[in-house]
Coordinates of N, CA and C in Angstrom, one line a residue:
X9 N -9.7 7.9 -26.1 CA -9.6 8.1 -24.6 C -10.8 7.5 -23.9
X10 N -12.0 7.8 -24.4 CA -13.2 7.3 -23.7 C -13.2 5.8 -23.8
X11 N -12.8 5.2 -24.9 CA -12.8 3.8 -25.0 C -11.8 3.2 -24.0
X12 N -10.7 3.8 -23.8 CA -9.7 3.3 -22.9 C -10.2 3.4 -21.5
X13 N -10.9 4.5 -21.1 CA -11.4 4.6 -19.8 C -12.5 3.5 -19.5
X14 N -13.3 3.3 -20.6 CA -14.4 2.3 -20.5 C -13.8 0.9 -20.3
X15 N -12.8 0.6 -21.0 CA -12.1 -0.7 -20.9 C -11.5 -0.9 -19.5
X16 N -10.9 0.2 -19.0 CA -10.3 0.2 -17.7 C -11.3 -0.1 -16.6
X17 N -12.5 0.4 -16.7 CA -13.5 0.3 -15.7 C -14.3 -1.0 -15.8
X18 N -14.6 -1.4 -17.1 CA -15.5 -2.5 -17.3 C -14.7 -3.9 -17.4
X19 N -13.5 -3.8 -18.1 CA -12.8 -5.1 -18.4 C -12.5 -5.9 -17.1
X20 N -12.0 -5.3 -16.0 CA -11.7 -6.1 -14.8 C -12.9 -6.8 -14.3
X21 N -14.1 -6.2 -14.3 CA -15.3 -6.8 -13.9 C -15.7 -8.0 -14.8
X22 N -15.6 -7.8 -16.1 CA -15.9 -8.9 -17.0 C -15.0 -10.1 -16.8
X23 N -13.7 -9.8 -16.7 CA -12.7 -10.9 -16.5 C -13.0 -11.6 -15.2
X24 N -13.3 -10.9 -14.1 CA -13.6 -11.5 -12.8 C -14.9 -12.3 -12.9
X25 N -15.9 -11.8 -13.5 CA -17.2 -12.5 -13.7 C -16.9 -13.8 -14.5
X26 N -16.1 -13.7 -15.5 CA -15.9 -14.8 -16.4 C -15.1 -15.9 -15.6
X27 N -14.2 -15.5 -14.7 CA -13.4 -16.5 -13.9 C -14.4 -17.2 -13.0
X28 N -15.3 -16.5 -12.3 CA -16.2 -17.2 -11.4 C -17.2 -18.1 -12.2
X29 N -17.6 -17.7 -13.3 CA -18.5 -18.5 -14.1 C -17.8 -19.8 -14.6
X30 N -16.5 -19.6 -15.0 CA -15.7 -20.8 -15.3 C -15.5 -21.7 -14.1
X31 N -15.3 -21.2 -13.0 CA -15.1 -21.9 -11.8 C -16.4 -22.7 -11.5
X32 N -17.6 -22.0 -11.6 CA -18.8 -22.7 -11.3 C -19.1 -23.8 -12.4
X33 N -18.8 -23.5 -13.6 CA -19.0 -24.5 -14.7 C -18.1 -25.8 -14.5
X34 N -16.9 -25.6 -14.1 CA -16.0 -26.7 -14.0 C -16.4 -27.6 -12.8
X35 N -16.8 -27.0 -11.7 CA -17.3 -27.8 -10.6 C -18.5 -28.6 -10.9
X36 N -19.5 -27.9 -11.6 CA -20.7 -28.6 -11.9 C -20.5 -29.6 -13.0
X37 N -19.7 -29.3 -14.0 CA -19.5 -30.3 -15.1 C -18.8 -31.6 -14.6
X38 N -17.8 -31.4 -13.8 CA -17.0 -32.6 -13.4 C -17.5 -33.1 -12.0
X39 N -18.6 -32.5 -11.5 CA -19.2 -32.9 -10.2 C -18.1 -33.1 -9.1
X40 N -17.4 -32.0 -9.0 CA -16.3 -32.0 -7.9 C -17.0 -31.9 -6.6
X41 N -16.5 -32.7 -5.6 CA -17.0 -32.8 -4.3 C -16.8 -31.4 -3.6
X42 N -17.8 -31.0 -2.8 CA -17.7 -29.7 -2.1 C -16.5 -29.6 -1.2
X43 N -16.1 -30.7 -0.5 CA -15.0 -30.7 0.4 C -13.7 -30.6 -0.3
X44 N -13.7 -30.7 -1.7 CA -12.5 -30.6 -2.4 C -12.4 -29.2 -3.1
X45 N -13.5 -28.8 -3.8 CA -13.6 -27.5 -4.4 C -15.0 -27.1 -4.5
X46 N -15.5 -26.2 -3.6 CA -16.9 -25.8 -3.6 C -17.2 -24.8 -4.8
X47 N -18.4 -24.8 -5.3 CA -18.8 -23.9 -6.3 C -18.9 -22.5 -5.7
X48 N -18.7 -21.4 -6.6 CA -18.9 -20.1 -6.1 C -20.2 -19.8 -5.5
X49 N -21.2 -20.5 -6.0 CA -22.6 -20.3 -5.4 C -22.7 -20.7 -4.0
X50 N -21.8 -21.7 -3.6 CA -21.8 -22.1 -2.2 C -20.9 -21.3 -1.3
X51 N -19.9 -20.6 -2.0 CA -19.0 -19.8 -1.2 C -19.6 -18.5 -0.7
X52 N -20.6 -18.1 -1.4 CA -21.2 -16.8 -1.0 C -21.9 -16.9 0.3
X53 N -21.1 -16.9 1.4 CA -21.7 -16.9 2.8 C -21.2 -15.7 3.5
X54 N -21.8 -14.6 3.2 CA -21.3 -13.3 3.7 C -21.6 -13.1 5.2
X55 N -22.8 -13.6 5.7 CA -23.2 -13.3 7.0 C -22.2 -13.9 8.1
X56 N -21.8 -15.1 7.9 CA -20.9 -15.7 9.0 C -19.5 -15.0 9.1
X57 N -19.1 -14.4 8.0 CA -17.7 -13.8 8.0 C -17.7 -12.3 8.1
X58 N -18.8 -11.7 8.3 CA -18.8 -10.2 8.4 C -18.0 -9.7 9.6
X59 N -18.3 -10.3 10.7 CA -17.5 -9.8 11.9 C -16.1 -10.1 11.8
X60 N -15.7 -11.3 11.3 CA -14.3 -11.7 11.2 C -13.6 -10.8 10.1
X61 N -14.3 -10.5 9.1 CA -13.6 -9.7 8.0 C -13.4 -8.3 8.5
X62 N -14.3 -7.7 9.3 CA -14.1 -6.4 9.9 C -12.9 -6.4 10.8
X63 N -12.7 -7.5 11.6 CA -11.6 -7.6 12.5 C -10.3 -7.6 11.7
X64 N -10.2 -8.4 10.6 CA -9.0 -8.5 9.8 C -8.7 -7.2 9.1
X65 N -9.8 -6.5 8.7 CA -9.6 -5.2 8.0 C -9.0 -4.2 9.0
X66 N -9.5 -4.2 10.2 CA -9.0 -3.3 11.3 C -7.5 -3.5 11.6
X67 N -7.2 -4.8 11.8 CA -5.8 -5.1 12.1 C -4.8 -4.8 11.0
X68 N -5.3 -5.0 9.8 CA -4.5 -4.7 8.6 C -4.3 -3.2 8.4
X69 N -5.3 -2.4 8.6 CA -5.2 -1.0 8.5 C -4.3 -0.4 9.5
X70 N -4.4 -0.9 10.8 CA -3.5 -0.3 11.8 C -2.1 -0.7 11.6
X71 N -1.9 -2.0 11.2 CA -0.5 -2.4 10.9 C 0.1 -1.7 9.7
X72 N -0.8 -1.4 8.7 CA -0.3 -0.7 7.5 C 0.0 0.8 7.9
X73 N -0.8 1.4 8.7 CA -0.5 2.7 9.2 C 0.8 2.8 9.9
X74 N 1.1 1.9 10.8 CA 2.4 1.9 11.5 C 3.5 1.7 10.5
X75 N 3.3 0.8 9.5 CA 4.3 0.6 8.5 C 4.6 1.8 7.7
X76 N 3.6 2.6 7.3 CA 3.7 3.8 6.6 C 4.5 4.8 7.4
X77 N 4.1 5.0 8.6 CA 4.8 6.0 9.5 C 6.3 5.7 9.7
X78 N 6.5 4.4 10.1 CA 7.9 4.0 10.4 C 8.7 3.9 9.1
X79 N 8.0 3.4 8.0 CA 8.8 3.2 6.8 C 9.2 4.5 6.1
X80 N 8.3 5.5 6.2 CA 8.6 6.8 5.5 C 9.8 7.4 6.3
X81 N 9.7 7.4 7.6 CA 10.8 8.1 8.4 C 12.1 7.4 8.2
X82 N 12.1 6.0 8.3 CA 13.3 5.3 8.1 C 13.8 5.4 6.7
X83 N 12.9 5.4 5.7 CA 13.3 5.5 4.3 C 14.0 6.9 4.0
X84 N 13.4 7.9 4.6 CA 14.0 9.3 4.4 C 15.4 9.3 5.1
X85 N 15.6 8.7 6.2 CA 16.9 8.7 6.9 C 17.9 7.9 6.1
X86 N 17.5 6.7 5.6 CA 18.4 5.9 4.8 C 18.8 6.5 3.5
X87 N 17.8 7.2 2.8 CA 18.0 7.8 1.5 C 18.8 9.1 1.6
X88 N 18.7 9.7 2.8 CA 19.4 11.0 2.9 C 20.8 10.9 3.5
X89 N 21.1 9.8 4.1 CA 22.4 9.7 4.7 C 23.1 8.4 4.3
X90 N 24.3 8.6 3.7 CA 25.1 7.4 3.3 C 25.5 6.6 4.6
X91 N 25.8 7.2 5.7 CA 26.2 6.5 6.9 C 25.1 5.7 7.4
X92 N 23.9 6.3 7.5 CA 22.7 5.5 8.0 C 22.4 4.3 7.0
X93 N 22.6 4.6 5.7 CA 22.4 3.5 4.7 C 23.4 2.4 5.0
X94 N 24.6 2.7 5.1 CA 25.7 1.7 5.3 C 25.5 0.9 6.6
X95 N 25.0 1.6 7.7 CA 24.8 1.0 9.0 C 23.6 0.1 9.1
X96 N 22.4 0.5 8.5 CA 21.2 -0.1 8.7 C 20.7 -1.1 7.6
X97 N 21.2 -0.8 6.4 CA 20.6 -1.6 5.3 C 20.9 -3.1 5.5
X98 N 22.1 -3.5 5.8 CA 22.3 -5.0 6.0 C 21.4 -5.6 7.1
X99 N 21.2 -4.9 8.2 CA 20.3 -5.4 9.2 C 18.8 -5.5 8.7
X100 N 18.4 -4.5 7.9 CA 17.0 -4.5 7.4 C 16.8 -5.7 6.4
X101 N 17.9 -5.9 5.6 CA 17.8 -7.0 4.6 C 17.7 -8.3 5.3
X102 N 18.6 -8.5 6.4 CA 18.6 -9.7 7.1 C 17.2 -9.9 7.8
X103 N 16.7 -8.9 8.4 CA 15.4 -9.0 9.1 C 14.3 -9.3 8.1
X104 N 14.3 -8.7 6.9 CA 13.3 -9.0 6.0 C 13.4 -10.4 5.4
X105 N 14.5 -11.0 5.5 CA 14.7 -12.4 5.1 C 14.1 -13.4 6.0
X106 N 13.8 -13.0 7.2 CA 13.2 -14.0 8.2 C 11.8 -14.1 7.9
X107 N 11.3 -15.4 7.8 CA 9.8 -15.6 7.6 C 9.1 -15.1 8.8
X108 N 8.1 -14.2 8.5 CA 7.4 -13.5 9.6 C 6.5 -14.5 10.4
X109 N 6.1 -15.6 9.8 CA 5.3 -16.6 10.5 C 6.2 -17.1 11.7
X110 N 7.5 -17.1 11.5 CA 8.4 -17.6 12.6 C 8.4 -16.7 13.8
X111 N 8.0 -15.4 13.5 CA 8.0 -14.4 14.6 C 6.7 -14.4 15.4
X112 N 5.7 -15.0 14.8 CA 4.4 -14.9 15.5 C 4.4 -15.6 16.9
X113 N 5.0 -16.8 17.1 CA 5.1 -17.3 18.4 C 5.8 -16.4 19.4
X114 N 6.8 -15.7 19.0 CA 7.5 -14.8 19.9 C 6.6 -13.6 20.2
X115 N 5.8 -13.1 19.3 CA 4.9 -12.0 19.5 C 3.8 -12.5 20.5
X116 N 3.4 -13.7 20.4 CA 2.4 -14.3 21.3 C 2.9 -14.3 22.7
X117 N 4.2 -14.7 22.9 CA 4.8 -14.8 24.2 C 4.9 -13.4 24.8
X118 N 5.2 -12.4 24.0 CA 5.3 -11.0 24.5 C 4.0 -10.3 24.7
X119 N 3.0 -10.5 23.8 CA 1.8 -9.8 23.9 C 0.5 -10.6 24.1
X120 N 0.6 -11.9 24.1 CA -0.5 -12.8 24.2 C -1.3 -13.0 22.9
X121 N -2.3 -13.9 23.0 CA -3.1 -14.2 21.8 C -4.1 -13.1 21.6
X122 N -4.3 -12.6 20.4 CA -5.3 -11.6 20.1 C -4.9 -10.7 19.0
X123 N -5.3 -9.4 19.1 CA -5.2 -8.5 18.0 C -3.8 -8.0 17.9
X124 N -3.1 -7.8 18.9 CA -1.7 -7.1 18.9 C -0.7 -7.9 18.0
X125 N -0.6 -9.2 18.2 CA 0.3 -9.9 17.3 C -0.1 -9.8 15.8
X126 N -1.4 -9.8 15.5 CA -1.8 -9.6 14.1 C -1.4 -8.3 13.6
X127 N -1.6 -7.2 14.4 CA -1.2 -5.9 13.9 C 0.3 -5.8 13.7
X128 N 1.1 -6.4 14.6 CA 2.5 -6.3 14.5 C 3.0 -7.1 13.4
X129 N 2.4 -8.3 13.1 CA 2.8 -9.1 11.9 C 2.5 -8.3 10.6
X130 N 1.4 -7.7 10.6 CA 1.1 -6.9 9.4 C 2.1 -5.8 9.2
X131 N 2.5 -5.1 10.3 CA 3.5 -4.1 10.2 C 4.8 -4.6 9.8
X132 N 5.3 -5.7 10.4 CA 6.6 -6.2 10.1 C 6.8 -6.7 8.7
X133 N 5.7 -7.2 8.1 CA 5.8 -7.8 6.8 C 5.6 -6.7 5.7
X134 N 5.1 -5.5 6.1 CA 4.8 -4.5 5.0 C 5.7 -3.3 5.1
X135 N 6.5 -3.1 6.1 CA 7.2 -1.8 6.2 C 8.4 -1.8 5.2
X136 N 9.0 -3.0 5.0 CA 10.3 -3.0 4.2 C 10.1 -2.4 2.8
X137 N 9.1 -2.8 2.0 CA 9.0 -2.2 0.7 C 8.9 -0.6 0.7
X138 N 8.3 -0.1 1.7 CA 8.1 1.3 1.9 C 9.5 2.0 2.1
X139 N 10.3 1.4 3.0 CA 11.6 1.9 3.3 C 12.5 1.9 2.1
X140 N 12.5 0.8 1.3 CA 13.3 0.6 0.2 C 13.0 1.6 -0.9
X141 N 11.7 1.8 -1.2 CA 11.2 2.7 -2.2 C 11.5 4.1 -1.9
X142 N 11.2 4.5 -0.6 CA 11.5 5.9 -0.2 C 13.0 6.2 -0.4
X143 N 13.8 5.3 0.1 CA 15.2 5.5 0.0 C 15.7 5.6 -1.4
X144 N 15.1 4.7 -2.3 CA 15.5 4.7 -3.7 C 15.1 6.0 -4.4
X145 N 13.9 6.5 -4.0 CA 13.5 7.8 -4.6 C 14.4 8.9 -4.2
X146 N 14.8 9.0 -3.0 CA 15.8 10.0 -2.6 C 17.1 9.9 -3.2
X147 N 17.6 8.6 -3.3 CA 18.9 8.4 -3.8 C 19.1 8.6 -5.3
X148 N 17.9 8.6 -6.0 CA 18.0 8.8 -7.5 C 17.7 10.2 -7.9
X149 N 17.6 11.2 -6.9 CA 17.4 12.6 -7.3 C 18.7 13.0 -8.0
X150 N 18.5 13.7 -9.2 CA 19.7 14.1 -10.0 C 20.5 15.1 -9.1
X151 N 21.8 14.9 -9.1 CA 22.7 15.9 -8.4 C 22.6 17.3 -8.9
X152 N 22.2 17.5 -10.2 CA 22.1 18.8 -10.7 C 21.0 19.6 -10.0
X153 N 19.9 18.9 -9.7 CA 18.8 19.5 -9.0 C 19.2 20.0 -7.6
X154 N 19.9 19.1 -6.9 CA 20.5 19.5 -5.6 C 21.4 20.7 -5.7
X155 N 22.3 20.7 -6.7 CA 23.2 21.8 -6.8 C 22.5 23.1 -7.2
X156 N 21.5 23.0 -8.0 CA 20.7 24.2 -8.4 C 20.0 24.8 -7.2
X157 N 19.4 23.9 -6.4 CA 18.7 24.5 -5.2 C 19.6 25.1 -4.2
X158 N 20.7 24.5 -4.0 CA 21.7 25.1 -3.1 C 22.3 26.3 -3.6
X159 N 22.5 26.4 -5.0 CA 23.0 27.7 -5.5 C 22.0 28.8 -5.4
X160 N 20.7 28.5 -5.2 CA 19.7 29.5 -5.0 C 19.5 29.8 -3.5
X161 N 20.4 29.2 -2.7 CA 20.3 29.5 -1.2 C 19.5 28.6 -0.4
X162 N 19.0 27.5 -1.0 CA 18.2 26.6 -0.2 C 19.1 25.7 0.7
X163 N 18.6 25.5 2.0 CA 19.3 24.6 2.9 C 18.9 23.2 2.6
X164 N 19.5 22.3 3.4 CA 19.3 20.8 3.1 C 17.8 20.4 3.3
X165 N 17.2 21.0 4.4 CA 15.8 20.7 4.6 C 14.9 21.2 3.5
X166 N 15.2 22.4 3.0 CA 14.4 22.9 1.9 C 14.5 22.1 0.6
X167 N 15.8 21.6 0.3 CA 16.0 20.7 -0.8 C 15.2 19.4 -0.7
X168 N 15.2 18.9 0.6 CA 14.4 17.7 0.8 C 12.9 17.9 0.6
X169 N 12.4 19.0 1.0 CA 11.0 19.3 0.9 C 10.6 19.7 -0.5
X170 N 11.4 20.4 -1.2 CA 11.0 20.9 -2.5 C 11.4 19.9 -3.6
X171 N 12.4 19.1 -3.4 CA 12.9 18.2 -4.5 C 12.7 16.7 -4.1
X172 N 13.3 16.4 -2.9 CA 13.3 15.0 -2.5 C 11.9 14.4 -2.3
X173 N 11.1 15.0 -1.5 CA 9.8 14.5 -1.2 C 8.9 14.3 -2.5
X174 N 8.8 15.3 -3.4 CA 8.0 15.1 -4.6 C 8.6 14.0 -5.5
X175 N 9.9 13.9 -5.5 CA 10.5 12.8 -6.3 C 10.2 11.4 -5.7
X176 N 10.0 11.3 -4.4 CA 9.8 10.0 -3.8 C 8.3 9.6 -3.9
X177 N 7.4 10.5 -4.2 CA 5.9 10.2 -4.2 C 5.6 9.0 -5.1
X178 N 6.1 9.0 -6.4 CA 5.7 7.8 -7.2 C 6.3 6.5 -6.6
X179 N 7.5 6.6 -6.1 CA 8.1 5.4 -5.4 C 7.2 5.0 -4.2
X180 N 6.8 6.0 -3.4 CA 6.0 5.7 -2.2 C 4.7 5.0 -2.6
X181 N 4.0 5.5 -3.6 CA 2.7 4.8 -3.9 C 2.9 3.4 -4.5
X182 N 4.0 3.3 -5.3 CA 4.3 1.9 -5.8 C 4.6 1.0 -4.6
X183 N 5.3 1.4 -3.6 CA 5.5 0.6 -2.4 C 4.2 0.4 -1.6
X184 N 3.4 1.4 -1.6 CA 2.1 1.3 -0.8 C 1.2 0.2 -1.4
X185 N 1.2 0.1 -2.7 CA 0.3 -0.9 -3.3 C 0.8 -2.3 -3.1
X186 N 2.1 -2.4 -2.9 CA 2.7 -3.7 -2.6 C 2.4 -4.0 -1.1
X187 N 2.7 -3.0 -0.3 CA 2.6 -3.1 1.2 C 1.2 -3.5 1.6
X188 N 0.1 -3.0 1.0 CA -1.2 -3.3 1.4 C -1.6 -4.7 1.2
X189 N -1.1 -5.4 0.2 CA -1.3 -6.8 0.0 C -0.5 -7.6 1.0
X190 N 0.7 -7.2 1.3 CA 1.5 -7.9 2.3 C 0.9 -7.8 3.7
X191 N 0.3 -6.6 4.0 CA -0.3 -6.4 5.3 C -1.4 -7.4 5.5
X192 N -2.2 -7.6 4.5 CA -3.3 -8.7 4.6 C -2.7 -10.0 4.9
X193 N -1.6 -10.3 4.2 CA -0.9 -11.6 4.4 C -0.5 -11.8 5.8
X194 N 0.1 -10.7 6.4 CA 0.6 -10.8 7.7 C -0.5 -10.9 8.7
X195 N -1.6 -10.2 8.5 CA -2.8 -10.3 9.5 C -3.3 -11.7 9.5
X196 N -3.6 -12.3 8.3 CA -4.2 -13.6 8.2 C -3.3 -14.7 8.7
X197 N -2.0 -14.5 8.4 CA -1.0 -15.5 9.0 C -1.1 -15.6 10.5
X198 N -1.0 -14.4 11.1 CA -1.1 -14.3 12.6 C -2.4 -14.8 13.1
X199 N -3.5 -14.5 12.4 CA -4.8 -15.0 12.9 C -5.0 -16.5 12.8
X200 N -4.3 -17.1 11.9 CA -4.4 -18.6 11.8 C -3.5 -19.2 12.9
X201 N -2.6 -18.5 13.5 CA -1.7 -19.1 14.5 C -2.1 -18.7 15.9
X202 N -2.5 -17.5 16.1 CA -2.7 -17.0 17.5 C -3.7 -15.9 17.5
X203 N -5.0 -16.2 17.4 CA -6.0 -15.2 17.5 C -7.3 -15.9 17.8
X204 N -8.3 -15.1 18.3 CA -9.6 -15.6 18.6 C -10.7 -14.9 17.8
X205 N -10.2 -14.2 16.7 CA -11.2 -13.5 15.8 C -10.4 -13.2 14.5
X206 N -11.1 -12.9 13.4 CA -10.5 -12.6 12.2 C -10.7 -13.6 11.1
X207 N -10.5 -13.3 9.9 CA -10.7 -14.2 8.8 C -9.8 -15.4 8.9
X208 N -8.5 -15.2 9.3 CA -7.6 -16.3 9.4 C -8.0 -17.3 10.5
X209 N -8.5 -16.8 11.6 CA -9.0 -17.7 12.7 C -10.3 -18.4 12.2
X210 N -11.2 -17.7 11.5 CA -12.4 -18.3 11.0 C -12.0 -19.4 10.0
X211 N -11.1 -19.2 9.1 CA -10.7 -20.2 8.1 C -10.1 -21.4 8.8
X212 N -9.3 -21.2 9.9 CA -8.7 -22.3 10.6 C -9.7 -23.2 11.3
X213 N -10.7 -22.5 11.9 CA -11.8 -23.3 12.6 C -12.6 -24.0 11.5
X214 N -13.0 -23.3 10.4 CA -13.8 -23.9 9.4 C -13.1 -25.1 8.8
X215 N -11.8 -25.0 8.6 CA -11.0 -26.1 8.0 C -11.0 -27.3 8.9
X216 N -10.9 -27.1 10.2 CA -10.9 -28.2 11.2 C -12.3 -28.9 11.2
X217 N -13.3 -28.2 10.8 CA -14.7 -28.8 10.7 C -15.0 -29.2 9.3
X218 N -14.1 -29.2 8.4 CA -14.3 -29.5 7.0 C -15.4 -28.7 6.3
X219 N -15.6 -27.4 6.8 CA -16.5 -26.5 6.2 C -15.7 -25.7 5.1
X220 N -15.4 -26.4 4.0 CA -14.6 -25.9 2.9 C -15.2 -24.7 2.3
X221 N -16.5 -24.6 2.0 CA -17.0 -23.4 1.4 C -16.8 -22.1 2.3
X222 N -16.8 -22.3 3.6 CA -16.5 -21.1 4.4 C -15.0 -20.7 4.3
X223 N -14.1 -21.7 4.2 CA -12.7 -21.4 4.0 C -12.5 -20.6 2.7
X224 N -13.2 -21.0 1.6 CA -13.0 -20.3 0.3 C -13.7 -18.9 0.4
X225 N -14.8 -18.8 1.2 CA -15.4 -17.5 1.4 C -14.4 -16.6 2.1
X226 N -13.6 -17.1 3.0 CA -12.6 -16.2 3.7 C -11.6 -15.7 2.7
X227 N -11.2 -16.6 1.8 CA -10.2 -16.3 0.8 C -10.7 -15.2 -0.1
X228 N -12.0 -15.4 -0.6 CA -12.6 -14.4 -1.5 C -12.7 -13.0 -0.8
X229 N -13.1 -13.0 0.5 CA -13.3 -11.7 1.2 C -12.0 -11.0 1.3
X230 N -10.9 -11.8 1.7 CA -9.6 -11.1 1.9 C -9.1 -10.6 0.5
X231 N -9.3 -11.3 -0.5 CA -9.0 -10.8 -1.9 C -9.7 -9.6 -2.2
X232 N -11.0 -9.5 -1.9 CA -11.9 -8.4 -2.2 C -11.4 -7.2 -1.4
X233 N -11.1 -7.3 -0.2 CA -10.7 -6.2 0.6 C -9.3 -5.7 0.1
X234 N -8.5 -6.6 -0.3 CA -7.2 -6.1 -0.9 C -7.4 -5.3 -2.1
X235 N -8.3 -5.8 -3.0 CA -8.6 -5.0 -4.2 C -9.1 -3.6 -3.9
X236 N -10.0 -3.5 -3.0 CA -10.6 -2.2 -2.7 C -9.5 -1.3 -2.2
X237 N -8.7 -1.7 -1.3 CA -7.6 -0.8 -0.7 C -6.6 -0.5 -1.8
X238 N -6.3 -1.5 -2.6 CA -5.3 -1.2 -3.8 C -5.9 -0.2 -4.7
X239 N -7.2 -0.3 -5.0 CA -7.8 0.7 -5.9 C -7.8 2.1 -5.3
X240 N -8.1 2.1 -4.0 CA -8.1 3.4 -3.3 C -6.8 4.1 -3.3
X241 N -5.7 3.3 -3.1 CA -4.3 3.9 -3.2 C -4.0 4.3 -4.6
X242 N -4.5 3.5 -5.6 CA -4.2 3.9 -7.0 C -4.9 5.2 -7.4
X243 N -6.2 5.3 -6.9 CA -6.9 6.6 -7.2 C -6.2 7.8 -6.5
X244 N -5.7 7.6 -5.3 CA -5.0 8.7 -4.7 C -3.6 9.0 -5.4
X245 N -3.0 7.9 -5.9 CA -1.8 8.1 -6.6 C -2.0 8.9 -7.9
X246 N -3.1 8.6 -8.6 CA -3.4 9.4 -9.8 C -3.6 10.9 -9.5
X247 N -4.2 11.1 -8.4 CA -4.5 12.5 -8.0 C -3.3 13.3 -7.6
X248 N -2.3 12.6 -6.9 CA -1.2 13.3 -6.3 C 0.1 13.3 -7.2
X249 N 0.2 12.3 -8.1 CA 1.4 12.1 -8.9 C 1.0 12.1 -10.4
X250 N 0.0 12.9 -10.8 CA -0.4 12.9 -12.2 C 0.8 13.4 -13.1
X251 N 1.6 14.2 -12.5 CA 2.8 14.8 -13.3 C 3.8 13.7 -13.6
X252 N 3.8 12.6 -12.9 CA 4.8 11.6 -13.2 C 4.3 10.5 -14.1
X253 N 3.0 10.6 -14.6 CA 2.5 9.6 -15.4 C 2.6 10.0 -16.9
X254 N 3.1 9.2 -17.7 CA 3.3 9.5 -19.1 C 2.3 8.6 -19.9
X255 N 1.8 9.2 -21.0 CA 0.9 8.5 -21.9 C -0.4 8.3 -21.3

């Protein structure tokens, strides 16, 4: 058990370090031009992107929070009612099929250039997995459990609170770990199209100036923020759904 925990904590760092060392070695060995592929030692430009990364993190967290609130409520409604499922599910699937980058110009027309389109893009691209997983968790509750609770005098709300919500927790955290990565995608996409701050905006400006190391620095920072939030949700999942983990 101790060896497994050690591998779980150390191995990701070793693999990541090895990947960066390989990247550095390939660039230096083959003398690849900086404007094509900069070495990691040139990418480490943290000071210029600090302000932009905080902006992207803020928009992503706000958009994700909206997606969680809306997604949980809609997922509970869809999973608890066959009529709501039949009425809304086709519309949600059709909406999710629309590339969200195509909605950014519309959001700019409605809300102008800035933070709001980025928040809404993060929300629109990340709420669907939450809705689907919450609805799936409710829909897969064994009928025997519902019948048992009702035979004990529980009403529909009590059944939902005692059986439905605990059953959906593993599905919810699985969706949350997907949604957090999608939220970053939405924020950066919007920032590259219509923003005056954020990592996406910084990368677009840096690319126009052929400052390729700064572009790669933006990619690394977005990836790092995604990993941190993913790990935070995974830690919370282990604390709240330990009963659902086997082995």
